[in-house]
Each structure stands twice: as structure tokens, then as C-alpha cells.
Amino acid sequence: MNSSVNMEKLVSLSKRRGFIFQSSEIYGGLNSCWDYGFLGVELKKNVKEAWWKSVVQMRSDVVGIDSSILMHPDVWKASGHLDCFSDPMVDCKKCKHRFRADDLNSEKCPDCGGELTDVRQFNLMFKTFMGTVEDQQTTVYLRPETAQGIFTNFKNIQSTSRLKIPFGIAQIGKAFRNEITPGNFTFRTREFEQMEIEFFVKPGEDMEWFEHWKQERFNWYLNYGMKKENLRFREHEKDELAHYAKACVDVDYKFPFGWSELEGVANRTDYDLKKHIEKSGKDLQYFDEETKEKYIPYVIEPSAGVDRSTLAFLVDSYEEEEDRVVLKLDPRLAPFKAAIFPLVKKDGLREISMDIEEKLKKHFTVFYDEKSSIGRRYRRQDEIGTPFGITVDYQTKDDNTVTLRERDSMKQERKSIEQLASIIGKKIDQ
Ligand code: GAP
């Protein structure tokens, strides 16, 4: 972690500049829910696109899906979430505060020293009701993971894509958990987005693929600029494995509040497909045409959090230098790729600048700014991670060149207007 960053500074920058706001702020806020502002939405979109590019677009053995959030209630009976997806909870009898029992080191309330209730299991799924006639309503659940929409569509996707094992199905989407102790800004929330792959393999080849995905996913964070010293693997102990997992390793990030999970890579075995076969009565086995074998595939699951990755990219890129705060985001993730500044608004410089903006915005996101001194405009863009500044000055009128300033080195070079799209494009098209 970069020594100058702390969560207070990051939360403040996020709000002040338009990355992330508290949900329902005008009503006093809704605990653990967050809204992404005009910069946050671009950053988060770029994180999702980077993931999709790496696991779907660049591979011939993974395809995508977008399944619904609400599913048949039997899905959650079969998957074990109705019975097992719970955390141990205790309440303080005096101050009424609620805690996860496994977070506590003492038998007393950590806030007031009061006596605690017995431990109860608290199911994390949100319930709602489907149907318009009250006595015919069905209880349905907001999905706590996107994975089940992949398992229930295993046959649909396999038969339509005609992919052969080993192959994977990827999904990005919202998930909901009524967490007992949400917190640390967007790290643990009750509504969040996941990026999940279920990768189906032949039993016996599972641990090989587990290793493959472990490395692939670790390298993805490095490839998008995260510092190696801030990333680590953490193997799960047998007693902390989820109810469906044979092995699991977390990719952890060194947040200002300590090492915490960014992503889990799990070996889910044939647990889910087997349970869905039992509950639905449908044959979800795979038929290997070459060997004429029929079997239930094993599943390797890399499961990442969009909000956690976005937060980690923000933390990792934050730097304080002598006279500026700068987000050294990978240009592919930066909300805006370039900012365009006329040195002054008059003498035709504004028109030239706006013309450049029109040309460049066909290729990537740009920001136009004509307010205050050039130095201050540069600083404002540094603070939101814009990798390039383009300044239009009087020389531009003579020779069609501009000053191109690079965010990290602050190096300035004269470039012709015609070159801009290709110079900047190369940085974001890797
Ligand atoms: N399908 C497997 C699964 O859901 P998980 O470890 O519970 O596994 C996967 O969740 C990822 O989803 C986590 O590594 C984390 O990045 C993200 N995630 C889980 N709960 C979250 C929460 N309450 N807030 C934000 N992100 C969360």
C-alpha cells in the first residue's frame, strides 16, 4: 500500500470529485449502500470491461451470460443457500448492537461491555415477494451470488455454444447480502456487483485448472497496474471453506484497513450441478463425444468483486507528491483518457479546442475544461487520474500542434493534432 493513502482521504476525494456518494444522502443516507458518480461509473465500467476482455473476449474457451437476479426459490434450496448461507450472530442485551460472533475476541459487548445473547445463525439472503395477489404471492430471494444463474443454464449454454469441456461461463451482475457488519466504504456492502466464472472441467483435472485460474486472476490485477507488494494469495483453512468448496484461495489486497479479500478462486467440485440434478430431476451431465463418457463436470470458480477491485485500484493509484495529489490509474481504467484545455478562451483557441474534443470523443472519453489557470486545470485532472492533458495555445494556430502532457512524468511535448488519437489510442488499446 502507498503510505500516504488512508480511507479518510479516499472517501473525501471520492465524494468531492464525483467518484462515489452515500446512497440516499439527502435523506440521511442508507447504511452500506453507495452510488457511483460521473467518474466512479466510468472507472467501474472500465474495470468490468477489462475483466470481460481478459476472460471472455481474449479466450476461446469462455462465453458470457446475463441471468436474472430473481430465480425460482428451489434454486436456493438446491444450492444450499437457504440452509447454509448464514453467519453466526450475537446481540448485546444492553446497547442492542449486533455483531458477527466470529469477529469477537471476548464474551462481552466490545462497544459497552454488556452481556451478549447466545449465538444464532442469521441467513444473509434478502427476501421479497413475487405476484400481485397477496395470498398467492411467492417468496423469492435477491441472488446472493451470480453463480447459480450460470449453473441453471449450464445445459442451455453448452448446447447452444457447442463448447466442449473444459470451458467456462462468465457473468457480471448485482448480488445482495444482508451483511451483519458491512463497512470500510464500498468494501463490504449489502448490494454489490460480482464478476464470476464457472469453469467446467473433467473430474481429476480440477486441481490443474484451479492452479491455472489462481495465476490468471492474480496476473490480471498486476497487468492493470496494481503493485505486486500489495497483493498476496491466502489459502483457506479446511474449517473456513464454504459449504460447496473442496479448496479455495483468496487474492488479498493490502487495504489501509489491512489485508482483505479481493477475489476467491474455489474448487466447487460437482456440488452445484449434482444438487440441481437432484432437485430439478433434469439431466445436467456432460456427454463427451470422443470417449462416449457421461459425467458431472467439476467446477473451478474465480469470483471477484467489482466494487472491491474498483476500490483497490483507487487506493493503489493514489499518490501525494510535493504539490499535487495524483491517481496513477492505468490509462485503460482512467475515467477520462484526455483533458483538453484552451490556454485562453478568446482568439479562436476555444473553437480549436472544441473541434479537438469533437474528434477525440469518437475514440475515447475526454473532458473539456476552460476554467482557471492551466496549472490548476492540470492538477484537477491529475487528481482524477486523467493520463493526458492537451493544451491549445497561440502556436496551435500557426502549426496545428498542441502541448501533450503526460500525467505521471508531467513531461510535455509538442504533437500535431492529427497524431493525438493514435498516440492516446495506443495507450488504451492493449
Ligand atoms: N460465488 C462465490 C462467491 O460468491 P464470495 O467469496 O462470497 O464467493 C466473491 O464472494 C467475491 O464477491 C468476494 O471476493 C468479494 O470481492 C465480493 N463480495 C462478497 N461479498 C461482498 C460484499 N458484502 N460487499 C462487496 N463485495 C462482496
PDB file of N, CA and C in Angstrom, residues 195-289:
ATOM      1  N   MET A 195     -18.051 -10.406 -10.469  1.00  0.00           N
ATOM      2  CA  MET A 195     -17.588 -10.848 -11.792  1.00  0.00           C
ATOM      3  C   MET A 195     -17.186 -12.304 -11.558  1.00  0.00           C
ATOM      4  N   GLU A 196     -18.001 -13.229 -12.080  1.00  0.00           N
ATOM      5  CA  GLU A 196     -17.771 -14.639 -11.762  1.00  0.00           C
ATOM      6  C   GLU A 196     -17.610 -15.488 -13.019  1.00  0.00           C
ATOM      7  N   ILE A 197     -16.767 -16.496 -12.891  1.00  0.00           N
ATOM      8  CA  ILE A 197     -16.633 -17.503 -13.953  1.00  0.00           C
ATOM      9  C   ILE A 197     -16.873 -18.864 -13.310  1.00  0.00           C
ATOM     10  N   GLU A 198     -17.692 -19.681 -13.952  1.00  0.00           N
ATOM     11  CA  GLU A 198     -17.770 -21.090 -13.569  1.00  0.00           C
ATOM     12  C   GLU A 198     -17.082 -21.821 -14.711  1.00  0.00           C
ATOM     13  N   PHE A 199     -15.987 -22.472 -14.399  1.00  0.00           N
ATOM     14  CA  PHE A 199     -15.193 -23.145 -15.430  1.00  0.00           C
ATOM     15  C   PHE A 199     -15.339 -24.653 -15.237  1.00  0.00           C
ATOM     16  N   PHE A 200     -15.952 -25.312 -16.227  1.00  0.00           N
ATOM     17  CA  PHE A 200     -16.333 -26.729 -16.107  1.00  0.00           C
ATOM     18  C   PHE A 200     -15.221 -27.625 -16.640  1.00  0.00           C
ATOM     19  N   VAL A 201     -14.794 -28.578 -15.809  1.00  0.00           N
ATOM     20  CA  VAL A 201     -13.664 -29.440 -16.183  1.00  0.00           C
ATOM     21  C   VAL A 201     -13.984 -30.908 -15.902  1.00  0.00           C
ATOM     22  N   LYS A 202     -13.141 -31.755 -16.458  1.00  0.00           N
ATOM     23  CA  LYS A 202     -13.296 -33.182 -16.210  1.00  0.00           C
ATOM     24  C   LYS A 202     -12.815 -33.489 -14.784  1.00  0.00           C
ATOM     25  N   PRO A 203     -13.575 -34.284 -13.996  1.00  0.00           N
ATOM     26  CA  PRO A 203     -13.083 -34.621 -12.647  1.00  0.00           C
ATOM     27  C   PRO A 203     -11.696 -35.251 -12.761  1.00  0.00           C
ATOM     28  N   GLY A 204     -10.819 -34.856 -11.872  1.00  0.00           N
ATOM     29  CA  GLY A 204      -9.444 -35.361 -11.943  1.00  0.00           C
ATOM     30  C   GLY A 204      -8.511 -34.310 -12.545  1.00  0.00           C
ATOM     31  N   GLU A 205      -9.098 -33.417 -13.387  1.00  0.00           N
ATOM     32  CA  GLU A 205      -8.279 -32.339 -13.951  1.00  0.00           C
ATOM     33  C   GLU A 205      -8.525 -31.035 -13.197  1.00  0.00           C
ATOM     34  N   ASP A 206      -9.320 -31.129 -12.115  1.00  0.00           N
ATOM     35  CA  ASP A 206      -9.765 -29.919 -11.417  1.00  0.00           C
ATOM     36  C   ASP A 206      -8.632 -29.132 -10.765  1.00  0.00           C
ATOM     37  N   MET A 207      -7.692 -29.824 -10.112  1.00  0.00           N
ATOM     38  CA  MET A 207      -6.666 -29.078  -9.381  1.00  0.00           C
ATOM     39  C   MET A 207      -5.686 -28.378 -10.330  1.00  0.00           C
ATOM     40  N   GLU A 208      -5.504 -28.954 -11.512  1.00  0.00           N
ATOM     41  CA  GLU A 208      -4.681 -28.311 -12.552  1.00  0.00           C
ATOM     42  C   GLU A 208      -5.306 -26.975 -12.982  1.00  0.00           C
ATOM     43  N   TRP A 209      -6.626 -27.020 -13.211  1.00  0.00           N
ATOM     44  CA  TRP A 209      -7.333 -25.794 -13.619  1.00  0.00           C
ATOM     45  C   TRP A 209      -7.443 -24.792 -12.473  1.00  0.00           C
ATOM     46  N   PHE A 210      -7.523 -25.324 -11.275  1.00  0.00           N
ATOM     47  CA  PHE A 210      -7.541 -24.452 -10.094  1.00  0.00           C
ATOM     48  C   PHE A 210      -6.258 -23.602 -10.083  1.00  0.00           C
ATOM     49  N   GLU A 211      -5.118 -24.238 -10.319  1.00  0.00           N
ATOM     50  CA  GLU A 211      -3.825 -23.538 -10.364  1.00  0.00           C
ATOM     51  C   GLU A 211      -3.807 -22.529 -11.510  1.00  0.00           C
ATOM     52  N   HIS A 212      -4.340 -22.945 -12.655  1.00  0.00           N
ATOM     53  CA  HIS A 212      -4.364 -22.065 -13.824  1.00  0.00           C
ATOM     54  C   HIS A 212      -5.098 -20.761 -13.491  1.00  0.00           C
ATOM     55  N   TRP A 213      -6.310 -20.906 -12.931  1.00  0.00           N
ATOM     56  CA  TRP A 213      -7.122 -19.711 -12.670  1.00  0.00           C
ATOM     57  C   TRP A 213      -6.557 -18.856 -11.549  1.00  0.00           C
ATOM     58  N   LYS A 214      -5.945 -19.502 -10.592  1.00  0.00           N
ATOM     59  CA  LYS A 214      -5.302 -18.779  -9.489  1.00  0.00           C
ATOM     60  C   LYS A 214      -4.262 -17.798 -10.070  1.00  0.00           C
ATOM     61  N   GLN A 215      -3.415 -18.307 -10.940  1.00  0.00           N
ATOM     62  CA  GLN A 215      -2.359 -17.471 -11.522  1.00  0.00           C
ATOM     63  C   GLN A 215      -2.946 -16.427 -12.471  1.00  0.00           C
ATOM     64  N   GLU A 216      -3.898 -16.862 -13.313  1.00  0.00           N
ATOM     65  CA  GLU A 216      -4.506 -15.938 -14.272  1.00  0.00           C
ATOM     66  C   GLU A 216      -5.081 -14.715 -13.576  1.00  0.00           C
ATOM     67  N   ARG A 217      -5.808 -14.967 -12.515  1.00  0.00           N
ATOM     68  CA  ARG A 217      -6.504 -13.872 -11.841  1.00  0.00           C
ATOM     69  C   ARG A 217      -5.542 -12.969 -11.083  1.00  0.00           C
ATOM     70  N   PHE A 218      -4.521 -13.549 -10.486  1.00  0.00           N
ATOM     71  CA  PHE A 218      -3.518 -12.731  -9.793  1.00  0.00           C
ATOM     72  C   PHE A 218      -2.848 -11.804 -10.818  1.00  0.00           C
ATOM     73  N   ASN A 219      -2.496 -12.385 -11.979  1.00  0.00           N
ATOM     74  CA  ASN A 219      -1.792 -11.611 -13.004  1.00  0.00           C
ATOM     75  C   ASN A 219      -2.651 -10.500 -13.602  1.00  0.00           C
ATOM     76  N   TRP A 220      -3.969 -10.710 -13.589  1.00  0.00           N
ATOM     77  CA  TRP A 220      -4.858  -9.676 -14.138  1.00  0.00           C
ATOM     78  C   TRP A 220      -4.705  -8.376 -13.337  1.00  0.00           C
ATOM     79  N   TYR A 221      -4.673  -8.490 -12.018  1.00  0.00           N
ATOM     80  CA  TYR A 221      -4.533  -7.287 -11.183  1.00  0.00           C
ATOM     81  C   TYR A 221      -3.182  -6.610 -11.459  1.00  0.00           C
ATOM     82  N   LEU A 222      -2.139  -7.429 -11.613  1.00  0.00           N
ATOM     83  CA  LEU A 222      -0.809  -6.872 -11.899  1.00  0.00           C
ATOM     84  C   LEU A 222      -0.806  -6.180 -13.258  1.00  0.00           C
ATOM     85  N   ASN A 223      -1.414  -6.838 -14.238  1.00  0.00           N
ATOM     86  CA  ASN A 223      -1.457  -6.297 -15.592  1.00  0.00           C
ATOM     87  C   ASN A 223      -2.154  -4.942 -15.649  1.00  0.00           C
ATOM     88  N   TYR A 224      -3.099  -4.716 -14.768  1.00  0.00           N
ATOM     89  CA  TYR A 224      -3.782  -3.421 -14.734  1.00  0.00           C
ATOM     90  C   TYR A 224      -3.164  -2.477 -13.705  1.00  0.00           C
ATOM     91  N   GLY A 225      -1.918  -2.732 -13.391  1.00  0.00           N
ATOM     92  CA  GLY A 225      -1.132  -1.730 -12.673  1.00  0.00           C
ATOM     93  C   GLY A 225      -1.075  -1.858 -11.165  1.00  0.00           C
ATOM     94  N   MET A 226      -1.713  -2.877 -10.585  1.00  0.00           N
ATOM     95  CA  MET A 226      -1.675  -2.975  -9.125  1.00  0.00           C
ATOM     96  C   MET A 226      -0.285  -3.396  -8.680  1.00  0.00           C
ATOM     97  N   LYS A 227       0.179  -2.807  -7.587  1.00  0.00           N
ATOM     98  CA  LYS A 227       1.560  -3.089  -7.145  1.00  0.00           C
ATOM     99  C   LYS A 227       1.640  -4.485  -6.531  1.00  0.00           C
ATOM    100  N   LYS A 228       2.690  -5.209  -6.936  1.00  0.00           N
ATOM    101  CA  LYS A 228       2.812  -6.604  -6.516  1.00  0.00           C
ATOM    102  C   LYS A 228       2.893  -6.742  -4.997  1.00  0.00           C
ATOM    103  N   GLU A 229       3.563  -5.764  -4.356  1.00  0.00           N
ATOM    104  CA  GLU A 229       3.727  -5.877  -2.903  1.00  0.00           C
ATOM    105  C   GLU A 229       2.402  -5.716  -2.156  1.00  0.00           C
ATOM    106  N   ASN A 230       1.362  -5.238  -2.865  1.00  0.00           N
ATOM    107  CA  ASN A 230       0.059  -5.068  -2.224  1.00  0.00           C
ATOM    108  C   ASN A 230      -0.892  -6.232  -2.483  1.00  0.00           C
ATOM    109  N   LEU A 231      -0.394  -7.270  -3.155  1.00  0.00           N
ATOM    110  CA  LEU A 231      -1.232  -8.431  -3.468  1.00  0.00           C
ATOM    111  C   LEU A 231      -0.632  -9.684  -2.862  1.00  0.00           C
ATOM    112  N   ARG A 232      -1.481 -10.591  -2.437  1.00  0.00           N
ATOM    113  CA  ARG A 232      -0.980 -11.888  -1.956  1.00  0.00           C
ATOM    114  C   ARG A 232      -2.077 -12.950  -2.113  1.00  0.00           C
ATOM    115  N   PHE A 233      -1.641 -14.200  -2.055  1.00  0.00           N
ATOM    116  CA  PHE A 233      -2.593 -15.310  -2.006  1.00  0.00           C
ATOM    117  C   PHE A 233      -2.817 -15.688  -0.554  1.00  0.00           C
ATOM    118  N   ARG A 234      -4.035 -16.104  -0.236  1.00  0.00           N
ATOM    119  CA  ARG A 234      -4.279 -16.668   1.097  1.00  0.00           C
ATOM    120  C   ARG A 234      -5.123 -17.930   0.944  1.00  0.00           C
ATOM    121  N   GLU A 235      -4.526 -19.063   1.304  1.00  0.00           N
ATOM    122  CA  GLU A 235      -5.241 -20.344   1.209  1.00  0.00           C
ATOM    123  C   GLU A 235      -6.260 -20.434   2.353  1.00  0.00           C
ATOM    124  N   HIS A 236      -7.444 -20.943   2.059  1.00  0.00           N
ATOM    125  CA  HIS A 236      -8.436 -21.138   3.127  1.00  0.00           C
ATOM    126  C   HIS A 236      -8.100 -22.368   3.949  1.00  0.00           C
ATOM    127  N   GLU A 237      -8.295 -22.255   5.240  1.00  0.00           N
ATOM    128  CA  GLU A 237      -8.182 -23.437   6.116  1.00  0.00           C
ATOM    129  C   GLU A 237      -9.430 -24.297   5.882  1.00  0.00           C
ATOM    130  N   LYS A 238      -9.314 -25.586   6.183  1.00  0.00           N
ATOM    131  CA  LYS A 238     -10.447 -26.512   5.969  1.00  0.00           C
ATOM    132  C   LYS A 238     -11.730 -26.013   6.642  1.00  0.00           C
ATOM    133  N   ASP A 239     -11.594 -25.444   7.873  1.00  0.00           N
ATOM    134  CA  ASP A 239     -12.795 -25.068   8.630  1.00  0.00           C
ATOM    135  C   ASP A 239     -13.424 -23.750   8.159  1.00  0.00           C
ATOM    136  N   GLU A 240     -12.792 -23.044   7.226  1.00  0.00           N
ATOM    137  CA  GLU A 240     -13.438 -21.816   6.741  1.00  0.00           C
ATOM    138  C   GLU A 240     -13.939 -21.955   5.305  1.00  0.00           C
ATOM    139  N   LEU A 241     -13.812 -23.161   4.730  1.00  0.00           N
ATOM    140  CA  LEU A 241     -14.285 -23.370   3.358  1.00  0.00           C
ATOM    141  C   LEU A 241     -15.803 -23.221   3.297  1.00  0.00           C
ATOM    142  N   ALA A 242     -16.296 -22.619   2.194  1.00  0.00           N
ATOM    143  CA  ALA A 242     -17.742 -22.506   2.005  1.00  0.00           C
ATOM    144  C   ALA A 242     -18.334 -23.914   1.893  1.00  0.00           C
ATOM    145  N   HIS A 243     -19.674 -24.012   2.074  1.00  0.00           N
ATOM    146  CA  HIS A 243     -20.291 -25.347   2.136  1.00  0.00           C
ATOM    147  C   HIS A 243     -20.098 -26.150   0.857  1.00  0.00           C
ATOM    148  N   TYR A 244     -19.774 -25.478  -0.268  1.00  0.00           N
ATOM    149  CA  TYR A 244     -19.659 -26.189  -1.547  1.00  0.00           C
ATOM    150  C   TYR A 244     -18.215 -26.449  -1.967  1.00  0.00           C
ATOM    151  N   ALA A 245     -17.227 -25.962  -1.202  1.00  0.00           N
ATOM    152  CA  ALA A 245     -15.860 -25.932  -1.745  1.00  0.00           C
ATOM    153  C   ALA A 245     -14.941 -27.030  -1.226  1.00  0.00           C
ATOM    154  N   LYS A 246     -14.073 -27.529  -2.143  1.00  0.00           N
ATOM    155  CA  LYS A 246     -13.056 -28.510  -1.769  1.00  0.00           C
ATOM    156  C   LYS A 246     -11.742 -27.794  -1.465  1.00  0.00           C
ATOM    157  N   ALA A 247     -11.497 -26.682  -2.194  1.00  0.00           N
ATOM    158  CA  ALA A 247     -10.299 -25.861  -1.958  1.00  0.00           C
ATOM    159  C   ALA A 247     -10.645 -24.432  -2.321  1.00  0.00           C
ATOM    160  N   CYS A 248      -9.998 -23.489  -1.679  1.00  0.00           N
ATOM    161  CA  CYS A 248     -10.251 -22.085  -2.015  1.00  0.00           C
ATOM    162  C   CYS A 248      -9.029 -21.253  -1.670  1.00  0.00           C
ATOM    163  N   VAL A 249      -8.699 -20.346  -2.562  1.00  0.00           N
ATOM    164  CA  VAL A 249      -7.611 -19.415  -2.265  1.00  0.00           C
ATOM    165  C   VAL A 249      -8.141 -18.000  -2.537  1.00  0.00           C
ATOM    166  N   ASP A 250      -7.802 -17.082  -1.650  1.00  0.00           N
ATOM    167  CA  ASP A 250      -8.201 -15.688  -1.873  1.00  0.00           C
ATOM    168  C   ASP A 250      -7.053 -14.930  -2.490  1.00  0.00           C
ATOM    169  N   VAL A 251      -7.386 -13.987  -3.365  1.00  0.00           N
ATOM    170  CA  VAL A 251      -6.416 -12.968  -3.749  1.00  0.00           C
ATOM    171  C   VAL A 251      -6.715 -11.801  -2.819  1.00  0.00           C
ATOM    172  N   ASP A 252      -5.762 -11.487  -1.952  1.00  0.00           N
ATOM    173  CA  ASP A 252      -5.947 -10.419  -0.967  1.00  0.00           C
ATOM    174  C   ASP A 252      -5.245  -9.138  -1.420  1.00  0.00           C
ATOM    175  N   TYR A 253      -5.804  -8.010  -1.009  1.00  0.00           N
ATOM    176  CA  TYR A 253      -5.153  -6.713  -1.261  1.00  0.00           C
ATOM    177  C   TYR A 253      -4.861  -6.030   0.080  1.00  0.00           C
ATOM    178  N   LYS A 254      -3.753  -5.328   0.100  1.00  0.00           N
ATOM    179  CA  LYS A 254      -3.370  -4.638   1.347  1.00  0.00           C
ATOM    180  C   LYS A 254      -4.062  -3.272   1.399  1.00  0.00           C
ATOM    181  N   PHE A 255      -5.300  -3.268   1.870  1.00  0.00           N
ATOM    182  CA  PHE A 255      -6.062  -2.020   2.012  1.00  0.00           C
ATOM    183  C   PHE A 255      -5.527  -1.240   3.216  1.00  0.00           C
ATOM    184  N   PRO A 256      -5.850   0.049   3.326  1.00  0.00           N
ATOM    185  CA  PRO A 256      -5.417   0.802   4.515  1.00  0.00           C
ATOM    186  C   PRO A 256      -5.934   0.182   5.816  1.00  0.00           C
ATOM    187  N   PHE A 257      -7.042  -0.598   5.746  1.00  0.00           N
ATOM    188  CA  PHE A 257      -7.566  -1.236   6.962  1.00  0.00           C
ATOM    189  C   PHE A 257      -7.054  -2.669   7.116  1.00  0.00           C
ATOM    190  N   GLY A 258      -6.059  -3.043   6.307  1.00  0.00           N
ATOM    191  CA  GLY A 258      -5.445  -4.378   6.461  1.00  0.00           C
ATOM    192  C   GLY A 258      -5.649  -5.253   5.239  1.00  0.00           C
ATOM    193  N   TRP A 259      -4.929  -6.402   5.232  1.00  0.00           N
ATOM    194  CA  TRP A 259      -5.070  -7.351   4.120  1.00  0.00           C
ATOM    195  C   TRP A 259      -6.501  -7.878   4.083  1.00  0.00           C
ATOM    196  N   SER A 260      -7.168  -7.781   2.929  1.00  0.00           N
ATOM    197  CA  SER A 260      -8.555  -8.258   2.837  1.00  0.00           C
ATOM    198  C   SER A 260      -8.825  -8.822   1.450  1.00  0.00           C
ATOM    199  N   GLU A 261      -9.839  -9.686   1.395  1.00  0.00           N
ATOM    200  CA  GLU A 261     -10.125 -10.439   0.155  1.00  0.00           C
ATOM    201  C   GLU A 261     -10.646  -9.561  -0.993  1.00  0.00           C
ATOM    202  N   LEU A 262      -9.995  -9.724  -2.153  1.00  0.00           N
ATOM    203  CA  LEU A 262     -10.479  -9.078  -3.374  1.00  0.00           C
ATOM    204  C   LEU A 262     -11.318 -10.063  -4.171  1.00  0.00           C
ATOM    205  N   GLU A 263     -10.821 -11.308  -4.170  1.00  0.00           N
ATOM    206  CA  GLU A 263     -11.396 -12.331  -5.035  1.00  0.00           C
ATOM    207  C   GLU A 263     -11.130 -13.707  -4.438  1.00  0.00           C
ATOM    208  N   GLY A 264     -12.046 -14.633  -4.667  1.00  0.00           N
ATOM    209  CA  GLY A 264     -11.815 -16.009  -4.230  1.00  0.00           C
ATOM    210  C   GLY A 264     -11.767 -16.920  -5.449  1.00  0.00           C
ATOM    211  N   VAL A 265     -10.829 -17.850  -5.457  1.00  0.00           N
ATOM    212  CA  VAL A 265     -10.823 -18.882  -6.505  1.00  0.00           C
ATOM    213  C   VAL A 265     -11.107 -20.196  -5.785  1.00  0.00           C
ATOM    214  N   ALA A 266     -12.247 -20.822  -6.148  1.00  0.00           N
ATOM    215  CA  ALA A 266     -12.680 -22.016  -5.404  1.00  0.00           C
ATOM    216  C   ALA A 266     -12.816 -23.220  -6.328  1.00  0.00           C
ATOM    217  N   ASN A 267     -12.591 -24.380  -5.763  1.00  0.00           N
ATOM    218  CA  ASN A 267     -12.902 -25.629  -6.448  1.00  0.00           C
ATOM    219  C   ASN A 267     -14.252 -26.094  -5.893  1.00  0.00           C
ATOM    220  N   ARG A 268     -15.318 -25.886  -6.666  1.00  0.00           N
ATOM    221  CA  ARG A 268     -16.674 -26.201  -6.178  1.00  0.00           C
ATOM    222  C   ARG A 268     -17.052 -27.649  -6.462  1.00  0.00           C
ATOM    223  N   THR A 269     -16.128 -28.413  -6.980  1.00  0.00           N
ATOM    224  CA  THR A 269     -16.362 -29.826  -7.344  1.00  0.00           C
ATOM    225  C   THR A 269     -17.629 -29.955  -8.223  1.00  0.00           C
ATOM    226  N   ASP A 270     -18.369 -31.076  -8.064  1.00  0.00           N
ATOM    227  CA  ASP A 270     -19.607 -31.224  -8.831  1.00  0.00           C
ATOM    228  C   ASP A 270     -20.812 -30.894  -7.950  1.00  0.00           C
ATOM    229  N   TYR A 271     -20.519 -30.229  -6.826  1.00  0.00           N
ATOM    230  CA  TYR A 271     -21.546 -29.967  -5.808  1.00  0.00           C
ATOM    231  C   TYR A 271     -22.821 -29.346  -6.396  1.00  0.00           C
ATOM    232  N   ASP A 272     -22.667 -28.231  -7.110  1.00  0.00           N
ATOM    233  CA  ASP A 272     -23.861 -27.488  -7.540  1.00  0.00           C
ATOM    234  C   ASP A 272     -24.658 -28.240  -8.606  1.00  0.00           C
ATOM    235  N   LEU A 273     -23.949 -28.723  -9.629  1.00  0.00           N
ATOM    236  CA  LEU A 273     -24.692 -29.426 -10.687  1.00  0.00           C
ATOM    237  C   LEU A 273     -25.393 -30.660 -10.125  1.00  0.00           C
ATOM    238  N   LYS A 274     -24.723 -31.351  -9.228  1.00  0.00           N
ATOM    239  CA  LYS A 274     -25.307 -32.549  -8.608  1.00  0.00           C
ATOM    240  C   LYS A 274     -26.595 -32.196  -7.854  1.00  0.00           C
ATOM    241  N   LYS A 275     -26.519 -31.102  -7.076  1.00  0.00           N
ATOM    242  CA  LYS A 275     -27.696 -30.681  -6.293  1.00  0.00           C
ATOM    243  C   LYS A 275     -28.835 -30.271  -7.215  1.00  0.00           C
ATOM    244  N   HIS A 276     -28.509 -29.591  -8.332  1.00  0.00           N
ATOM    245  CA  HIS A 276     -29.567 -29.173  -9.254  1.00  0.00           C
ATOM    246  C   HIS A 276     -30.152 -30.374 -10.008  1.00  0.00           C
ATOM    247  N   ILE A 277     -29.340 -31.377 -10.243  1.00  0.00           N
ATOM    248  CA  ILE A 277     -29.860 -32.607 -10.872  1.00  0.00           C
ATOM    249  C   ILE A 277     -30.854 -33.260  -9.918  1.00  0.00           C
ATOM    250  N   GLU A 278     -30.456 -33.360  -8.645  1.00  0.00           N
ATOM    251  CA  GLU A 278     -31.317 -33.989  -7.630  1.00  0.00           C
ATOM    252  C   GLU A 278     -32.644 -33.241  -7.488  1.00  0.00           C
ATOM    253  N   LYS A 279     -32.563 -31.916  -7.387  1.00  0.00           N
ATOM    254  CA  LYS A 279     -33.765 -31.115  -7.082  1.00  0.00           C
ATOM    255  C   LYS A 279     -34.681 -30.974  -8.299  1.00  0.00           C
ATOM    256  N   SER A 280     -34.074 -30.747  -9.486  1.00  0.00           N
ATOM    257  CA  SER A 280     -34.905 -30.461 -10.667  1.00  0.00           C
ATOM    258  C   SER A 280     -35.297 -31.736 -11.403  1.00  0.00           C
ATOM    259  N   GLY A 281     -34.554 -32.807 -11.175  1.00  0.00           N
ATOM    260  CA  GLY A 281     -34.814 -34.051 -11.899  1.00  0.00           C
ATOM    261  C   GLY A 281     -34.315 -33.998 -13.341  1.00  0.00           C
ATOM    262  N   LYS A 282     -33.627 -32.929 -13.719  1.00  0.00           N
ATOM    263  CA  LYS A 282     -33.114 -32.800 -15.102  1.00  0.00           C
ATOM    264  C   LYS A 282     -31.705 -33.388 -15.189  1.00  0.00           C
ATOM    265  N   ASP A 283     -31.402 -33.905 -16.366  1.00  0.00           N
ATOM    266  CA  ASP A 283     -30.075 -34.481 -16.557  1.00  0.00           C
ATOM    267  C   ASP A 283     -29.092 -33.380 -16.980  1.00  0.00           C
ATOM    268  N   LEU A 284     -28.236 -32.971 -16.082  1.00  0.00           N
ATOM    269  CA  LEU A 284     -27.272 -31.913 -16.408  1.00  0.00           C
ATOM    270  C   LEU A 284     -25.868 -32.484 -16.615  1.00  0.00           C
ATOM    271  N   GLN A 285     -25.818 -33.787 -16.909  1.00  0.00           N
ATOM    272  CA  GLN A 285     -24.498 -34.378 -17.130  1.00  0.00           C
ATOM    273  C   GLN A 285     -23.945 -33.940 -18.484  1.00  0.00           C
ATOM    274  N   TYR A 286     -22.658 -34.077 -18.628  1.00  0.00           N
ATOM    275  CA  TYR A 286     -21.986 -33.735 -19.886  1.00  0.00           C
ATOM    276  C   TYR A 286     -21.678 -35.028 -20.619  1.00  0.00           C
ATOM    277  N   PHE A 287     -21.901 -35.009 -21.939  1.00  0.00           N
ATOM    278  CA  PHE A 287     -21.575 -36.190 -22.729  1.00  0.00           C
ATOM    279  C   PHE A 287     -20.336 -35.902 -23.566  1.00  0.00           C
ATOM    280  N   ASP A 288     -19.298 -36.653 -23.308  1.00  0.00           N
ATOM    281  CA  ASP A 288     -18.049 -36.476 -24.047  1.00  0.00           C
ATOM    282  C   ASP A 288     -18.137 -37.323 -25.327  1.00  0.00           C
ATOM    283  N   GLU A 289     -18.232 -36.616 -26.466  1.00  0.00           N
ATOM    284  CA  GLU A 289     -18.452 -37.348 -27.723  1.00  0.00           C
ATOM    285  C   GLU A 289     -17.275 -38.218 -28.124  1.00  0.00           C
TER     286      GLU A 289
END
